Amino acid sequence: MHHSWSGNVREFQSALEYAVVLTKSEKVIIEDLPEDVLKEDGQHLEREENTLTKLVAEYEKEEIKKALENFNWNMQKAAQRLGLSERGLYRKIRKYALKK
C-alpha cells in the first residue's frame, strides 16, 4: 500500500492510536486503521500485506528526509524539529541509510 499522508503528525498519531486500541491481534494491520485513512477520493485503497510497523517506518523515514533537507542537514535543527535528540536522529539516519 502506498499512501501519501495528507494530514499532520497529530492526525497520523491519532490514526495509529485508534488502530492500536481496536486491533484484535498482537499486531496492528491495515484493516485496523480508521475508514477515512483507508479511503482516497472515495475509493478504498488497495490492501497489501503490509504491517502498520512497516507503514510507520516508511512515514518516519520520509519525515526525517524532509527535515534534513529543510535544514540543509543541520542535525541539531532537524532533530529539534522532529522532537528527537541528535543521537536519536543519527541512529535513525543509520537505520534508514539516509545520505546527503
mmCIF file of C-alpha atoms in Angstrom:
data_model
loop_
_atom_site.group_PDB
_atom_site.id
_atom_site.type_symbol
_atom_site.label_atom_id
_atom_site.label_comp_id
_atom_site.label_asym_id
_atom_site.label_seq_id
_atom_site.Cartn_x
_atom_site.Cartn_y
_atom_site.Cartn_z
ATOM 1 C CA MET A 1 0.000 0.000 0.000
ATOM 2 C CA HIS A 2 1.312 3.420 -0.851
ATOM 3 C CA HIS A 3 -0.450 6.328 0.747
ATOM 4 C CA SER A 4 0.676 9.901 0.940
ATOM 5 C CA TRP A 5 -0.370 11.249 4.327
ATOM 6 C CA SER A 6 -2.295 14.458 3.754
ATOM 7 C CA GLY A 7 -2.801 15.284 7.438
ATOM 8 C CA ASN A 8 -0.473 16.494 10.120
ATOM 9 C CA VAL A 9 1.566 14.441 12.571
ATOM 10 C CA ARG A 10 -1.116 14.641 15.288
ATOM 11 C CA GLU A 11 -3.734 13.231 12.913
ATOM 12 C CA PHE A 12 -1.330 10.434 11.991
ATOM 13 C CA GLN A 13 -0.694 9.696 15.671
ATOM 14 C CA SER A 14 -4.428 9.673 16.313
ATOM 15 C CA ALA A 15 -4.999 7.168 13.494
ATOM 16 C CA LEU A 16 -2.260 4.922 14.903
ATOM 17 C CA GLU A 17 -3.660 5.103 18.423
ATOM 18 C CA TYR A 18 -7.112 4.244 17.062
ATOM 19 C CA ALA A 19 -5.667 1.185 15.323
ATOM 20 C CA VAL A 20 -3.770 0.040 18.424
ATOM 21 C CA VAL A 21 -6.864 0.287 20.609
ATOM 22 C CA LEU A 22 -9.130 -1.555 18.181
ATOM 23 C CA THR A 23 -6.821 -4.307 16.958
ATOM 24 C CA LYS A 24 -7.921 -7.822 17.761
ATOM 25 C CA SER A 25 -4.480 -9.355 17.405
ATOM 26 C CA GLU A 26 -0.950 -8.778 18.663
ATOM 27 C CA LYS A 27 -0.032 -6.856 15.510
ATOM 28 C CA VAL A 28 -1.829 -3.890 14.072
ATOM 29 C CA ILE A 29 -2.752 -4.487 10.447
ATOM 30 C CA ILE A 30 -4.028 -2.173 7.744
ATOM 31 C CA GLU A 31 -7.635 -3.134 8.378
ATOM 32 C CA ASP A 32 -7.343 -1.726 11.919
ATOM 33 C CA LEU A 33 -6.891 1.815 10.622
ATOM 34 C CA PRO A 34 -9.855 4.223 10.591
ATOM 35 C CA GLU A 35 -12.069 4.131 7.487
ATOM 36 C CA ASP A 36 -11.181 7.685 6.457
ATOM 37 C CA VAL A 37 -7.499 6.681 6.295
ATOM 38 C CA LEU A 38 -8.323 3.688 4.128
ATOM 39 C CA LYS A 39 -10.198 5.808 1.603
ATOM 40 C CA GLU A 40 -8.716 8.055 -1.007
ATOM 41 C CA ASP A 41 -11.025 10.093 -3.222
ATOM 42 C CA GLY A 42 -13.933 7.937 -2.076
ATOM 43 C CA GLN A 43 -12.247 4.713 -3.132
ATOM 44 C CA HIS A 44 -10.809 2.083 -0.830
ATOM 45 C CA LEU A 45 -7.077 1.829 -1.094
ATOM 46 C CA GLU A 46 -5.733 -1.492 -2.237
ATOM 47 C CA ARG A 47 -4.717 -3.518 0.763
ATOM 48 C CA GLU A 48 -1.465 -5.359 0.589
ATOM 49 C CA GLU A 49 0.136 -7.448 3.255
ATOM 50 C CA ASN A 50 1.918 -4.567 4.958
ATOM 51 C CA THR A 51 2.034 -4.271 8.677
ATOM 52 C CA LEU A 52 1.450 -0.983 10.394
ATOM 53 C CA THR A 53 5.033 -1.122 11.613
ATOM 54 C CA LYS A 54 6.256 -1.056 8.019
ATOM 55 C CA LEU A 55 3.945 1.826 7.134
ATOM 56 C CA VAL A 56 5.071 3.826 10.167
ATOM 57 C CA ALA A 57 8.731 3.210 9.271
ATOM 58 C CA GLU A 58 8.141 4.473 5.729
ATOM 59 C CA TYR A 59 6.417 7.587 7.056
ATOM 60 C CA GLU A 60 9.142 8.174 9.635
ATOM 61 C CA LYS A 61 11.877 7.870 7.004
ATOM 62 C CA GLU A 62 10.152 10.387 4.736
ATOM 63 C CA GLU A 63 9.644 12.880 7.571
ATOM 64 C CA ILE A 64 13.296 12.591 8.594
ATOM 65 C CA LYS A 65 14.419 13.122 4.999
ATOM 66 C CA LYS A 66 12.218 16.226 4.710
ATOM 67 C CA ALA A 67 13.519 17.701 7.964
ATOM 68 C CA LEU A 68 17.141 17.067 6.999
ATOM 69 C CA GLU A 69 16.636 18.663 3.591
ATOM 70 C CA ASN A 70 14.724 21.634 5.055
ATOM 71 C CA PHE A 71 17.594 22.367 7.438
ATOM 72 C CA ASN A 72 20.419 21.551 4.981
ATOM 73 C CA TRP A 73 21.395 18.540 7.091
ATOM 74 C CA ASN A 74 21.875 20.653 10.223
ATOM 75 C CA MET A 75 21.476 17.814 12.716
ATOM 76 C CA GLN A 76 20.663 20.000 15.700
ATOM 77 C CA LYS A 77 17.852 21.877 13.952
ATOM 78 C CA ALA A 78 16.430 18.778 12.236
ATOM 79 C CA ALA A 79 16.464 16.809 15.492
ATOM 80 C CA GLN A 80 14.748 19.649 17.317
ATOM 81 C CA ARG A 81 12.076 19.910 14.603
ATOM 82 C CA LEU A 82 11.451 16.151 14.784
ATOM 83 C CA GLY A 83 11.402 16.057 18.576
ATOM 84 C CA LEU A 84 14.449 13.786 18.721
ATOM 85 C CA SER A 85 17.811 14.028 20.376
ATOM 86 C CA GLU A 86 20.726 14.451 17.978
ATOM 87 C CA ARG A 87 21.897 10.977 18.951
ATOM 88 C CA GLY A 88 18.431 9.591 18.180
ATOM 89 C CA LEU A 89 18.458 11.314 14.799
ATOM 90 C CA TYR A 90 21.877 9.834 13.967
ATOM 91 C CA ARG A 91 20.559 6.362 14.835
ATOM 92 C CA LYS A 92 17.580 6.810 12.539
ATOM 93 C CA ILE A 93 19.790 8.109 9.721
ATOM 94 C CA ARG A 94 21.835 4.913 10.021
ATOM 95 C CA LYS A 95 18.699 2.760 10.338
ATOM 96 C CA TYR A 96 17.261 4.158 7.093
ATOM 97 C CA ALA A 97 20.665 4.512 5.362
ATOM 98 C CA LEU A 98 19.986 8.171 4.561
ATOM 99 C CA LYS A 99 22.684 10.043 2.675
ATOM 100 C CA LYS A 100 23.248 13.721 1.960
#
